Coordinates of C-alpha atoms and ligand atoms in Angstrom, one line a residue:
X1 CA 51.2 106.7 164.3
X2 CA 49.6 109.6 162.2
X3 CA 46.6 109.3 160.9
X4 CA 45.2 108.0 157.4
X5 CA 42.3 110.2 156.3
X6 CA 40.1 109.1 152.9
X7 CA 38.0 112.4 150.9
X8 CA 35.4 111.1 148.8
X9 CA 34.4 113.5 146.2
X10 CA 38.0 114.5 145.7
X11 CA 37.9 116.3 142.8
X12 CA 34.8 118.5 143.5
X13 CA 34.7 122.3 144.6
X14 CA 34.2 121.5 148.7
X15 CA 36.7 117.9 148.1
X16 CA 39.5 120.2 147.0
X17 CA 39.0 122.4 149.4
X18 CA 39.0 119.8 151.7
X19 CA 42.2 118.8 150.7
X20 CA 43.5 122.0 150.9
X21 CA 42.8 122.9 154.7
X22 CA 43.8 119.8 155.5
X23 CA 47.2 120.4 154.1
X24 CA 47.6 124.2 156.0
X25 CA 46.4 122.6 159.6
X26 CA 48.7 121.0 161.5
X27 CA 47.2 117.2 161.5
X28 CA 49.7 114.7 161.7
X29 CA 48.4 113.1 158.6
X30 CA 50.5 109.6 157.2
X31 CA 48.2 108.9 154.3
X32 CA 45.6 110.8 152.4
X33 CA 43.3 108.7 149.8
X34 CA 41.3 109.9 147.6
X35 CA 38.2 108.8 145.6
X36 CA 36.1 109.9 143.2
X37 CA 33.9 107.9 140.2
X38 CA 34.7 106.3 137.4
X39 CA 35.6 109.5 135.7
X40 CA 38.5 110.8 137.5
X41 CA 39.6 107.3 139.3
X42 CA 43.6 106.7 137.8
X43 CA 44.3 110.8 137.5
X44 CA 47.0 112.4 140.3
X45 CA 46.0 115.4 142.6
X46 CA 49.0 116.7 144.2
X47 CA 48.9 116.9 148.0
X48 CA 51.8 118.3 150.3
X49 CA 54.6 117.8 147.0
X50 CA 53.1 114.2 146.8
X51 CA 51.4 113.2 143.8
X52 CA 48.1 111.1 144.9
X53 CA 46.0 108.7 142.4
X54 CA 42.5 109.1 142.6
X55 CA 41.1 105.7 143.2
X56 CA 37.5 104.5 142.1
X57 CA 34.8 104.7 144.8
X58 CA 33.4 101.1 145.9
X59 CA 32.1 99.2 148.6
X60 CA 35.2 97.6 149.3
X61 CA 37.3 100.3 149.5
X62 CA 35.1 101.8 152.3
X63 CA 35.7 98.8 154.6
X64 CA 39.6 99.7 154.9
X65 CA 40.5 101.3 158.0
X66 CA 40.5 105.4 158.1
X67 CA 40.8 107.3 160.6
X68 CA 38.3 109.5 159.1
X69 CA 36.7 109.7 155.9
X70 CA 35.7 112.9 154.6
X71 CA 32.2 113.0 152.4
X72 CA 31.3 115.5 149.7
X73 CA 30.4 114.3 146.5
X74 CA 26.2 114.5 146.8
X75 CA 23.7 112.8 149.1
X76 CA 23.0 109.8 147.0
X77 CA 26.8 108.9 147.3
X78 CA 26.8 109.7 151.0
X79 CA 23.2 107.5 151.6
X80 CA 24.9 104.4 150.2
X81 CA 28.7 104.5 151.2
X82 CA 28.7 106.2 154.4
X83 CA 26.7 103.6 156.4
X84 CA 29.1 101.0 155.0
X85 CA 32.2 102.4 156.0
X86 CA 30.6 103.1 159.5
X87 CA 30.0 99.6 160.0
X88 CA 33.7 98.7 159.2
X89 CA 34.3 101.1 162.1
X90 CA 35.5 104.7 160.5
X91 CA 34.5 107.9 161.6
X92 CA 33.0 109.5 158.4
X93 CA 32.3 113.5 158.6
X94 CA 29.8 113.6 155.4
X95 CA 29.3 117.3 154.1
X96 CA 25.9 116.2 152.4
X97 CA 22.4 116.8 154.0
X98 CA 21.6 113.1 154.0
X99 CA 22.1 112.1 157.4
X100 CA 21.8 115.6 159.2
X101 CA 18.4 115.6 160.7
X102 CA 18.5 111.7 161.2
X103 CA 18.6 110.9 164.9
X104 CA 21.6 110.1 166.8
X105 CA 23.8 111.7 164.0
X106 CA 25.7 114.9 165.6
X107 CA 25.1 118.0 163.6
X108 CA 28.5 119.8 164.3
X109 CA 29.7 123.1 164.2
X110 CA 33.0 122.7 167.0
X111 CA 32.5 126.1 167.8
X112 CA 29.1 125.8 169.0
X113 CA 28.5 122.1 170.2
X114 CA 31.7 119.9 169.4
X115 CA 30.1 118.3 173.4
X116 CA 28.0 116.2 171.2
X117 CA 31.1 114.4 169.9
X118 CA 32.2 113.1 173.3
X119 CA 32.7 109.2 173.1
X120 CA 30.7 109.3 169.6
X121 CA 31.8 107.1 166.7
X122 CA 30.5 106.2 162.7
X123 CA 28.7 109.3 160.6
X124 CA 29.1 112.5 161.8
X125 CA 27.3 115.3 160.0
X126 CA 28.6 119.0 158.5
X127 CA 25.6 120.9 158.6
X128 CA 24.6 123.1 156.0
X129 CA 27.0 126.3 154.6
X130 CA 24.6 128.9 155.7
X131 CA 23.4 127.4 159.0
X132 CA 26.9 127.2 159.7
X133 CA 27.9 130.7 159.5
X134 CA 24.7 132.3 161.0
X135 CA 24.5 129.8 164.2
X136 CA 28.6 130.3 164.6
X137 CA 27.6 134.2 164.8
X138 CA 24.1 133.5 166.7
X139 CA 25.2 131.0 169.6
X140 CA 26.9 133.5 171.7
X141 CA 24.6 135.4 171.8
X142 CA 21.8 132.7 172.5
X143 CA 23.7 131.5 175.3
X144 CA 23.5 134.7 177.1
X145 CA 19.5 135.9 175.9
X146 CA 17.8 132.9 174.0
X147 CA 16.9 133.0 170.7
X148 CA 13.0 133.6 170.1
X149 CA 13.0 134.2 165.9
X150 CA 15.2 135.0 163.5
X151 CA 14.1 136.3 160.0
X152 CA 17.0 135.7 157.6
X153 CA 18.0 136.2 153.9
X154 CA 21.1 134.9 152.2
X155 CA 23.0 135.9 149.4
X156 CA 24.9 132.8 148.5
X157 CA 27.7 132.4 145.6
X158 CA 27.6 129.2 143.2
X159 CA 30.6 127.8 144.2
X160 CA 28.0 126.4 146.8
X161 CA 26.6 124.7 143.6
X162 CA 29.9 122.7 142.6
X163 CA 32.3 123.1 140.0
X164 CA 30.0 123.4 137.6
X165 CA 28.0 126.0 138.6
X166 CA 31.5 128.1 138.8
X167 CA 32.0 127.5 135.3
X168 CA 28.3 128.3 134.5
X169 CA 29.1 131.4 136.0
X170 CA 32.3 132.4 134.6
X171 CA 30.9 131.2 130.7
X172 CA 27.9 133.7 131.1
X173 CA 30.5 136.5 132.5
X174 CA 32.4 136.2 129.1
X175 CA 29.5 135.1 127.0
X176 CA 26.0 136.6 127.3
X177 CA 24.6 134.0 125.5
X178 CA 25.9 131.0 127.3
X179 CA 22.9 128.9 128.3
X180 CA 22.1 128.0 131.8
X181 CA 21.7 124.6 132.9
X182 CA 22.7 123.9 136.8
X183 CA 20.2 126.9 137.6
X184 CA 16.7 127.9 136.0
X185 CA 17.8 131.1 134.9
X186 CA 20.8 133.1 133.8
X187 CA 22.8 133.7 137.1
X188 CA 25.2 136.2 135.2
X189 CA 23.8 139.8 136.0
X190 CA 21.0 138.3 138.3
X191 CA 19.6 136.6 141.5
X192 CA 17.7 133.7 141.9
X193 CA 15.7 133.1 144.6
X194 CA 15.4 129.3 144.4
X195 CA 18.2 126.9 146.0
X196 CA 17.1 123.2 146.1
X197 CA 13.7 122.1 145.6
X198 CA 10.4 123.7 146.7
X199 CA 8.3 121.9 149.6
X200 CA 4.7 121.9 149.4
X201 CA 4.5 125.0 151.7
X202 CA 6.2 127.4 149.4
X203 CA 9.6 127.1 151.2
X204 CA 12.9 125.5 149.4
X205 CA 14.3 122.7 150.9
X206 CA 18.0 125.0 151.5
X207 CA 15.6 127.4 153.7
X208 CA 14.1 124.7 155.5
X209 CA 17.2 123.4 156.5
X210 CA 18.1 126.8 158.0
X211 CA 15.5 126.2 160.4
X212 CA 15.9 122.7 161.4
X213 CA 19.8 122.2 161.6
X214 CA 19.7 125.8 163.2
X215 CA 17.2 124.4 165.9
X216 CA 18.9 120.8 166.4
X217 CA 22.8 122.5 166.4
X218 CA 21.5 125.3 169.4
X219 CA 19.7 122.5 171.2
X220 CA 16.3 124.3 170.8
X221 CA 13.5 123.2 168.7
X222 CA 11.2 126.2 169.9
X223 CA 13.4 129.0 167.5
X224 CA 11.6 130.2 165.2
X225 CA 13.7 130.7 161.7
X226 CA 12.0 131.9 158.4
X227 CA 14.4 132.3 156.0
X228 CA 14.8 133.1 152.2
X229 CA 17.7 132.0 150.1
X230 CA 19.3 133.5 147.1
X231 CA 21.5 132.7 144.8
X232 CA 23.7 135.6 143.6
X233 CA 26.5 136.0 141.0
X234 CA 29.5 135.9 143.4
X235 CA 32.1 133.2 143.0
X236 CA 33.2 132.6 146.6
X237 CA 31.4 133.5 150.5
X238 CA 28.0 133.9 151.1
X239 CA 26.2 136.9 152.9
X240 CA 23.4 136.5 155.2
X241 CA 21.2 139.3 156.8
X242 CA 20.2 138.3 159.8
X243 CA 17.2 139.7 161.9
X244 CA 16.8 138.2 165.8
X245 CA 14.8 138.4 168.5
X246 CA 15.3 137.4 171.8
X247 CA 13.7 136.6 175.0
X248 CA 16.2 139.3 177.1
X249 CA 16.6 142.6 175.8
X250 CA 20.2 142.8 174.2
X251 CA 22.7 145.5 175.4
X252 CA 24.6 146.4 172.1
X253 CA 27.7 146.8 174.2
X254 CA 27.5 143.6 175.0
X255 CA 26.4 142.2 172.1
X256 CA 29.8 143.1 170.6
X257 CA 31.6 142.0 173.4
X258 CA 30.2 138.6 173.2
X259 CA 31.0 138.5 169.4
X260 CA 34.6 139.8 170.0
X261 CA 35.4 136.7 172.6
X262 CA 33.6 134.1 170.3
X263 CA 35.7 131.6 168.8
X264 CA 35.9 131.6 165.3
X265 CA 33.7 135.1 164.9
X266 CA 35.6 138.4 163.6
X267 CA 33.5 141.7 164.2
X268 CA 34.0 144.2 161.2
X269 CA 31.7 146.6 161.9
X270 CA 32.6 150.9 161.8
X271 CA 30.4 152.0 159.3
X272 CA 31.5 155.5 159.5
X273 CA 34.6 154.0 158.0
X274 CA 32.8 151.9 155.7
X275 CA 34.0 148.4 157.9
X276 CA 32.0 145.5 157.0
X277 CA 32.3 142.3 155.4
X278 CA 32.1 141.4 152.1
X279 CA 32.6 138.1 150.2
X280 CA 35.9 139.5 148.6
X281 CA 37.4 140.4 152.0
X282 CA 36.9 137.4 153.5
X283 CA 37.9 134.9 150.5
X284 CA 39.8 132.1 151.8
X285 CA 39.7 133.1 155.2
X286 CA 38.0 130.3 158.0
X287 CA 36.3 133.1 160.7
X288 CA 32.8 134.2 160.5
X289 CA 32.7 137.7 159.3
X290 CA 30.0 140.2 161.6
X291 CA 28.8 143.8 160.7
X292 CA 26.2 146.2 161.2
X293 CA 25.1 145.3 163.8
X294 CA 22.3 147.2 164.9
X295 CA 19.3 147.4 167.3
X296 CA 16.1 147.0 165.7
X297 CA 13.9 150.6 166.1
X298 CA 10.9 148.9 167.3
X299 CA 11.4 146.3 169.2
X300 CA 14.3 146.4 172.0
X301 CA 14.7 142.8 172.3
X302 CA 16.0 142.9 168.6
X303 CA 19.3 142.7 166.6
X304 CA 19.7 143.1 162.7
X305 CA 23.3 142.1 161.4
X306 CA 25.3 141.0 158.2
X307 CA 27.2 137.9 158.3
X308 CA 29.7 136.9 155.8
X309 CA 32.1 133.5 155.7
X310 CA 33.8 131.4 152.7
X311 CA 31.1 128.4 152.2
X312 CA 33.9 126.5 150.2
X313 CA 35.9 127.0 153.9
X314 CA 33.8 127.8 157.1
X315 CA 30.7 126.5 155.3
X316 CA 32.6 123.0 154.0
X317 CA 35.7 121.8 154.3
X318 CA 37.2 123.9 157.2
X319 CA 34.0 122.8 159.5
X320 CA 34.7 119.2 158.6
X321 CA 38.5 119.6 159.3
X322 CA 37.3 120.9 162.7
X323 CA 35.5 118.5 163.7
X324 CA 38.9 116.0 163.0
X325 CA 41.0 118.5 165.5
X326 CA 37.6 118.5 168.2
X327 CA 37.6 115.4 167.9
X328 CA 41.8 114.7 168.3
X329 CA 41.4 117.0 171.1
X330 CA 38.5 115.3 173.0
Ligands
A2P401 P1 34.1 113.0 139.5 O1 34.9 114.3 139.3 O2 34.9 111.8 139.3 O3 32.7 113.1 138.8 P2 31.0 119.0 142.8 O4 30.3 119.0 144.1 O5 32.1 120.0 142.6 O6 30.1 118.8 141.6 O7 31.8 117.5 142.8 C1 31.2 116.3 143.0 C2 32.3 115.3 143.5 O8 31.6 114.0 143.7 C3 33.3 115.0 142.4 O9 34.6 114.7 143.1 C4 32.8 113.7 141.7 O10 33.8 113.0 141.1 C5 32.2 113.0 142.9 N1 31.2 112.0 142.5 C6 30.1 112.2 141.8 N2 29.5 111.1 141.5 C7 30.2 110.1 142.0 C8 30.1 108.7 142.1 N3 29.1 108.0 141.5 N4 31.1 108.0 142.7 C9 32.2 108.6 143.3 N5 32.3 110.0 143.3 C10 31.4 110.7 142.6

């Protein structure tokens, strides 16, 4: 029997692209439903040459039996719907930060800790698109000399916003004057450095979940993370400089050895031949991009490096579709 899988959201940036991945992987899929609210329930997406109906999003429709529902249509959705198809047994993979720091919930990034999966079953959580490409690039390497800090900045693209952040985006491209209204300012021609609400200590909620999914996905709550996120007029893949200190000095030999044998890391890195990732390169790909890597000059027990990945892919939909094959593979 192959498997019936449900995407809730289906018609959003990250549901699409869930759809899509799940198409190119080789899941032995029967049925796909889809669901989405009120405003795209009765129109078609087309999936493997099959048209499919979106269907309205309700209670009942969460107690049929999936093998596994994806979630990605906003935190409030996931609060109230993933719970109830839980209870009527389904594995749920929900992309949204609602249930990602709750106890018991697996924070999962396969490449890193799919063990947490083992004999698991109801809401699974993807962690956050820029935890996920930084701890895919950081765990080798804090396997072999534990992480101590890490000081990081992203440069993140709107399709981490939704759909209508893209077309926010492209308007202002075109149209100077187009007005902005998913972000505070213009993001045309600028950078924001502002992604989800503040917190009373002067962090945004995006950074501080840098530092606490980082933390409970390495299986470490003594890391320190300080991080700064920034929203920058790219389309697709976000960047992240990464600075990290460690407990054991780092040999930069090995340091790219470890990175080479990762799963799911590619090292691009000859700057002499100007080799490093950039959000272009890497569109559409599912690895986690590393370059310039570099010791710091001060301290010997420190790395500086660039990380790149496609949030829509590695940071979204891919992850979840990983988790489905981790856990098919169990
Ligand atoms: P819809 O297109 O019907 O509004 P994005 O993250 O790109 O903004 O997409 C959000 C996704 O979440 C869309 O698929 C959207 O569907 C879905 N969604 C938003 N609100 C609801 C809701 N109340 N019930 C079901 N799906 C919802």
């Amino acid at each position: 029997m192959g498997l019936t899988i449900g995407v809730v959201g289906a018609t959003g940036a990250v549901g699409r692209k869930m759809q899509e991945v799940l198409a190119e992987r080789k899941l032995p899929i029967d049925k796909l439903r889809l669901f989405a609210s009120e405003k795209s329930a009765g129109t078609t997406l087309e999936f493997m040459g099959k048209e499919v109906t979106v269907e309205l999003l309700t209670e009942e429709v969460m107690k049929d039996k999936f093998d596994y529902l994806l979630f990605s249509a906003g935190g409030g959705i996931s609060e109230k719907y993933a719970p109830i198809a839980a209870e009527a047994g389904n594995i749920v993979i929900d992309n949204s930060s609602q249930w990602r720091m709750t106890e018991g919930i697996p924070l999962v990034v396969p490449e890193v800790n799919a063990h947490v999966l083992k004999g698991y079953r109801g809401i699974i959580a993807n962690p956050n698109c820029s935890t996920i490409q930084m701890v895919v690039a950081l765990a080798p390497l804090h396997r072999k000399y534990g992480i101590k800090r890490i000081v990081v900045s992203t440069y993140q693209a709107v399709s981490g916003s939704g759909h209508k952040a893209i077309d926010e985006l492209e308007k202002q491209i075109a149209d100077d004057s187009y007005p902005n209204k998913v972000y505070t300012r213009k993001i045309a021609k600028n950078c924001i450095p502002h992604i989800d609400v503040f917190n009373d200590n002067g962090f945004t909620k995006e950074e501080l979940k840098m530092v606490y999914e980082t933390q409970k996905i390495l299986e470490s709550n003594t890391i320190e993370v300080n991080a700064t996120t920034v929203r920058i007029p790219v389309f697709f893949g976000h960047s992240e400089s990464v600075y990290v200190e460690f407990n054991e000095k780092p040999e930069l030999d090995e340091v790219y050895q470890l990175l080479q044998q990762a799963a799911g890391v590619v090292v691009m890195d000859n700057p002499k031949e100007n080799q490093y990732p950039t959000p272009l390169d890497i569109q559409n790909t599912d690895d986690t991009y590393v370059g310039r890597i570099r010791k710091d000059l001060f301290n010997d027990k420190a790395l500086s490096f660039w990380v790149v990945a496609d949030n829509l892919r590695k940071g979204a939909a891919t992850n979840a579709v990983q988790i489905i094959e981790a856990i098919e593979n169990l």
